[in-house]
Coordinates of C-alpha atoms in Angstrom, one line a residue:
X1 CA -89.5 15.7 81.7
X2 CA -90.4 19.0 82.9
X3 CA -87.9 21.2 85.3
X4 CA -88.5 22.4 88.4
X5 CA -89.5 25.4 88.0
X6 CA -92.2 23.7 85.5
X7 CA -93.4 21.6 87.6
X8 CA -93.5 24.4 90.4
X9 CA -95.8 26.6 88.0
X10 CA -98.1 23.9 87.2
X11 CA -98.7 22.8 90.7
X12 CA -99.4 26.5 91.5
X13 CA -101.6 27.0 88.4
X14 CA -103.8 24.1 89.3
X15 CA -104.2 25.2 93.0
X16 CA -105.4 28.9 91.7
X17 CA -107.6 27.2 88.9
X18 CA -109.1 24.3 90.8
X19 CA -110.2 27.8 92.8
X20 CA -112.2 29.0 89.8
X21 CA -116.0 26.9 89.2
X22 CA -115.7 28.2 85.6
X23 CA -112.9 26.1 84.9
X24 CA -112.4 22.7 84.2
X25 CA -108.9 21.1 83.6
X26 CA -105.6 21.8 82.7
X27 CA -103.8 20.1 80.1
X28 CA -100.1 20.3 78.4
X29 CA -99.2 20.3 75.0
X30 CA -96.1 20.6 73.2
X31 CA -93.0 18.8 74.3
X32 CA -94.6 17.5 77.7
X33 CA -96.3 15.2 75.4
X34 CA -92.7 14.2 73.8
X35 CA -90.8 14.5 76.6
X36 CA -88.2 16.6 75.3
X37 CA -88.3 19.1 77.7
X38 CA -85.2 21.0 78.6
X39 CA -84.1 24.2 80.1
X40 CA -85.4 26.1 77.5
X41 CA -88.5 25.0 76.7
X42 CA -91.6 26.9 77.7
X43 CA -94.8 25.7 78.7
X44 CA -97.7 25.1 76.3
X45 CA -100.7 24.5 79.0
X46 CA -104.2 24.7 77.9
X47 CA -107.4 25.9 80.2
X48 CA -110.2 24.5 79.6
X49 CA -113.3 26.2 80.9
X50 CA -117.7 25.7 80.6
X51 CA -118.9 27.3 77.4
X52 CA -121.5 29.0 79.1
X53 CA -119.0 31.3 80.6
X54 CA -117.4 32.2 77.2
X55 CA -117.7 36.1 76.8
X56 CA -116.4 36.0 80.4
X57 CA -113.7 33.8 80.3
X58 CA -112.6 35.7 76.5
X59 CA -112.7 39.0 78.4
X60 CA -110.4 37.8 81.8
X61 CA -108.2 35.7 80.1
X62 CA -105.4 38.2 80.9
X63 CA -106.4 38.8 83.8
X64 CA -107.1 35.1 85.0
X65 CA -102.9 34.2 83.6
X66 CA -101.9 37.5 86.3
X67 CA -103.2 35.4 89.1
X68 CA -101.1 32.4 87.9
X69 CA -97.7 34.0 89.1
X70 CA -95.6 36.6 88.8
X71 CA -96.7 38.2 85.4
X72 CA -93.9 40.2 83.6
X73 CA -95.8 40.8 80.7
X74 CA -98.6 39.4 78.7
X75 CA -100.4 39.4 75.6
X76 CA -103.0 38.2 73.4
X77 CA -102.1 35.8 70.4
X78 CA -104.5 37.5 67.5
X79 CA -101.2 38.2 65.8
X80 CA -100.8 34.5 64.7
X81 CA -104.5 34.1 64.4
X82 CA -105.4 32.8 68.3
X83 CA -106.7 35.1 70.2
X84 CA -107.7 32.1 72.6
X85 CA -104.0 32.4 73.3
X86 CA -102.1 34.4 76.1
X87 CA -98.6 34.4 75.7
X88 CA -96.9 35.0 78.7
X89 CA -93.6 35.7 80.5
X90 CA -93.6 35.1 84.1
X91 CA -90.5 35.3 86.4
X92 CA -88.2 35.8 88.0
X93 CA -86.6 33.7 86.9
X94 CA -87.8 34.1 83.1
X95 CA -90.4 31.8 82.0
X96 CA -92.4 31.6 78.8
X97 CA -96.1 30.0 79.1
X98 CA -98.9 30.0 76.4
X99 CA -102.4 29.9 77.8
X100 CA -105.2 28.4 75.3
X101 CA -108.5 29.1 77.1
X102 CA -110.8 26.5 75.0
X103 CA -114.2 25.1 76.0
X104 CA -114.5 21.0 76.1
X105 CA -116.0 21.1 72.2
X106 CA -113.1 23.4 71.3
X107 CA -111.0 20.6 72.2
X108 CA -112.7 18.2 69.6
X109 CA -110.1 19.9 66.7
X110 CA -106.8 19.8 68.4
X111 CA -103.7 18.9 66.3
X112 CA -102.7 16.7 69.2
X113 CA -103.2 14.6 72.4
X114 CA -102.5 16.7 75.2
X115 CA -101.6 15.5 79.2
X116 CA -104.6 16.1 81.5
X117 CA -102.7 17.9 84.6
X118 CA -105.9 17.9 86.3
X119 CA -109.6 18.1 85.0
X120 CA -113.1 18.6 87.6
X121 CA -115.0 15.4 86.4
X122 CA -114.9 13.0 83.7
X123 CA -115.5 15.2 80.5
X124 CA -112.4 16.2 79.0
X125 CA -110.8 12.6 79.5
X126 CA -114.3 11.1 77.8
X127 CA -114.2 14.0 74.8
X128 CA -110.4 12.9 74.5
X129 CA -110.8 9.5 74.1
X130 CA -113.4 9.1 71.5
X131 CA -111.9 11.8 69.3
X132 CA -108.7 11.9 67.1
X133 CA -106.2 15.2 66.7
X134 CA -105.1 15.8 63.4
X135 CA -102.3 17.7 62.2
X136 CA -102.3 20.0 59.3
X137 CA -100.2 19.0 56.7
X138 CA -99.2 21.0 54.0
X139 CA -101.2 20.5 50.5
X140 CA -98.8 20.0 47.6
X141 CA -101.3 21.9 45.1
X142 CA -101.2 24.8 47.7
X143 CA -97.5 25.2 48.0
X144 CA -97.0 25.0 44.1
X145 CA -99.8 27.7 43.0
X146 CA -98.0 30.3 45.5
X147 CA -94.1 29.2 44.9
X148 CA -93.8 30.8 41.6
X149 CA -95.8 34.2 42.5
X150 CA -93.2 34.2 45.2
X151 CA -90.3 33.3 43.2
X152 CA -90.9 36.3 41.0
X153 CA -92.1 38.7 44.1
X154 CA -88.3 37.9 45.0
X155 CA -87.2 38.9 42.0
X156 CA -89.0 42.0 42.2
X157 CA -87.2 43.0 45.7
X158 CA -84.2 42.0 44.1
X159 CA -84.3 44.4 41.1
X160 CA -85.2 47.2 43.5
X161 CA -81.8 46.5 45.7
X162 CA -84.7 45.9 48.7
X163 CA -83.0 43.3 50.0
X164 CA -84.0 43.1 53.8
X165 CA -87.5 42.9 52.6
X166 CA -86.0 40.1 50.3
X167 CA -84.1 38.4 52.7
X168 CA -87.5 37.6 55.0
X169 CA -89.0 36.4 52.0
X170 CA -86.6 33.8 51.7
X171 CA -87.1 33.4 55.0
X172 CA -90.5 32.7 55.1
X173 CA -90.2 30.8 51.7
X174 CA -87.7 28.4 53.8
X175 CA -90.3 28.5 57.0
X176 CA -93.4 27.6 54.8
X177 CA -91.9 25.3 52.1
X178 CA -88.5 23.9 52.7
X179 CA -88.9 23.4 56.4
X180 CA -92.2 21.3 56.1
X181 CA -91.0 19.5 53.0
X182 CA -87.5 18.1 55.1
X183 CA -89.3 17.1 58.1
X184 CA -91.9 15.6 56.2
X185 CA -89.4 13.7 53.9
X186 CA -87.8 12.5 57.3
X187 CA -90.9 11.2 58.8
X188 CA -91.4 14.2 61.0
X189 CA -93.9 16.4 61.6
X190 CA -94.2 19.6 59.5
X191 CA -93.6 22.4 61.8
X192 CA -91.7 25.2 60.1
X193 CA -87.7 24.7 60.2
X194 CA -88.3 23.9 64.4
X195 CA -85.6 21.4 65.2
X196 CA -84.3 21.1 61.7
X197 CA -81.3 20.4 63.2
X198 CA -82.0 16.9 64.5
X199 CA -84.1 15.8 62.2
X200 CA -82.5 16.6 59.3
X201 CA -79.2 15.8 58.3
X202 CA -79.1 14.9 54.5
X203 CA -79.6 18.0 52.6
X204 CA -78.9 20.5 55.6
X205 CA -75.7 21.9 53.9
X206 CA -77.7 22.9 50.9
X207 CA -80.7 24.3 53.5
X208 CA -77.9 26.8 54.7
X209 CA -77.2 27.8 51.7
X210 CA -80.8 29.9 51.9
X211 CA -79.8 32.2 54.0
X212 CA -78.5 35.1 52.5
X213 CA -76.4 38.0 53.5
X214 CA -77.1 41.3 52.8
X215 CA -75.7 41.6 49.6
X216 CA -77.2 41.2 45.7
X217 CA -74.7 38.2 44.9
X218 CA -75.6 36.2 48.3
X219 CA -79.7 37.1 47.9
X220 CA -79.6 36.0 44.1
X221 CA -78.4 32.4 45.0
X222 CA -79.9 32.2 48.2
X223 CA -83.3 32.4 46.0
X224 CA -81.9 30.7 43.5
X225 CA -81.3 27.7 45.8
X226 CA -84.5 27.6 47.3
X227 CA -85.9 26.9 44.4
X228 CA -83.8 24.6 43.6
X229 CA -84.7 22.2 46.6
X230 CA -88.1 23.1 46.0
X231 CA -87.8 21.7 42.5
X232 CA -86.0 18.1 44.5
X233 CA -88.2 18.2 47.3
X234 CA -91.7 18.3 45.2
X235 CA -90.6 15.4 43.5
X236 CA -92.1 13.1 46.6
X237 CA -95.2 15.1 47.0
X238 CA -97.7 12.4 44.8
X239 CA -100.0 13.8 42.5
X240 CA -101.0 17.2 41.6
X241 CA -100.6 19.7 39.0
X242 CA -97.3 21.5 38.2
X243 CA -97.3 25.1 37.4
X244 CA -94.8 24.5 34.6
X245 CA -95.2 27.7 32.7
X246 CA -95.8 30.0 35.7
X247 CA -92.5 28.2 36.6
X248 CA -90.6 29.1 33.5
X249 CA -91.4 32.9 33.2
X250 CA -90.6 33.5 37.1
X251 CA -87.4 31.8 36.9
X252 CA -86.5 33.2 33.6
X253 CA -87.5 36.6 35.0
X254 CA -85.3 36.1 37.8
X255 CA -82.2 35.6 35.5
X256 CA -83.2 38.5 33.4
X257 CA -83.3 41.0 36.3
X258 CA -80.3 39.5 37.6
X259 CA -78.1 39.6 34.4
X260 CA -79.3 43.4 34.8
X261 CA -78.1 44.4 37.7
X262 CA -74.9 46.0 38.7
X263 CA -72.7 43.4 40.5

């Protein structure tokens, strides 16, 4: 359940909205829907707003979050591919809040079924109810056409002694792989390595063992180990085609430039 200090901005985010003829409703996503909320959870609210006030809205969207409360700073999301999104810290004390500004057909492709806080009319409670949110799950042919290219990218920063840049490739390799594969394999949805920790407990030793120092010993097996799990974790993925020989010259690759180096 949300806090108080949730609840406290919502109620004051629907009195300043309700304000506003352009908007339409207020709706929460992420772990309001769950209920998982805790003292460091931020707030994933959504503003939904008439179409025919898009440029508009697009150009304020800033400006409409200042009049929410006490903006600290704010930003647009185009970084992670939303600029819909403002991502905002409001406080004191410290809050984080995302604002997606989306029209009521924006809402149509959602990846889930958010609360209505408060909506002027019937419209987004009709749109919600005769559409379905899906979630995008990883495609097995997708992850196995890149793993290998990456697999020998690694091996590249790893011959050149680059090893921070080698170390976030791991990273990533464990945020867009290993993550979604473990939460899949326990029935959970595929949302990078978020909450890893409770949902996963077999194989979570063997997970740590991806994260690498900064050292050529600990990258080399931290790589080495992510694709090992890959190789387990592909196993339950159904059909599709294995890259068998782009597989064989990366990993071979790997153990060449590693039986090269100086250790």
């Amino acid at each position: 359940m949300p806090l108080q200090m949730h609840e406290d901005f919502i109620n004051l985010a629907k009195e300043k909205l309700l304000q506003d003829h352009r908007i339409l409703g207020l709706l929460a996503g992420g772990s309001m829907i769950t209920s998982t909320m805790d003292e460091y959870s931020d707030l994933d609210l959504i503003v939904v707003y008439d179409a025919g006030y898009q440029e508009e809205i697009m150009n304020q969207r800033v400006r409409i979050a200042e009049k929410l409360g006490n903006l600290l700073s704010g930003f647009t999301g185009e970084h992670v591919g939303e600029p819909r999104v403002v991502i905002c810290l409001y406080g004191p004390p410290p809050l984080h809040v995302d604002l997606k500004f989306v029209t009521v057909q924006e809402l149509e492709q959602r990846v889930e079924n958010p609360i209505i806080l408060w909506e002027r009319g019937d419209e987004i409670s009709a749109l919600i109810q005769r559409t379905s949110p899906i979630y995008p799950y990883p495609s097995p042919q997708w992850i196995e056409d890149r793993f290998w290219v990456w697999v020998h990218y690694g091996a590249t920063k790893l011959g050149r002694g680059e090893l921070f840049e080698l170390i976030d490739h791991v990273t990533y390799m464990r945020n867009a792989v290993l993550g979604p594969l473990y939460l899949i394999k326990n029935g959970e949805l595929p949302s990078g390595v978020r909450r890893l920790e409770k949902y996963v407990s077999e194989g979570l030793d063997e997970l740590k063992d991806t994260i690498p120092n900064h050292s050529t010993e600990s990258c080399y097996h931290a790589l080495q180990m992510t694709i090992r799990l890959y190789q387990q974790l592909r196993q339950h993925l159904g059909n599709f085609e294995n890259k068998r020989e782009a597989e064989q010259v990366s990993v071979a690759y790997l153990e060449t430039v590693y039986s090269s180096l100086d250790k």
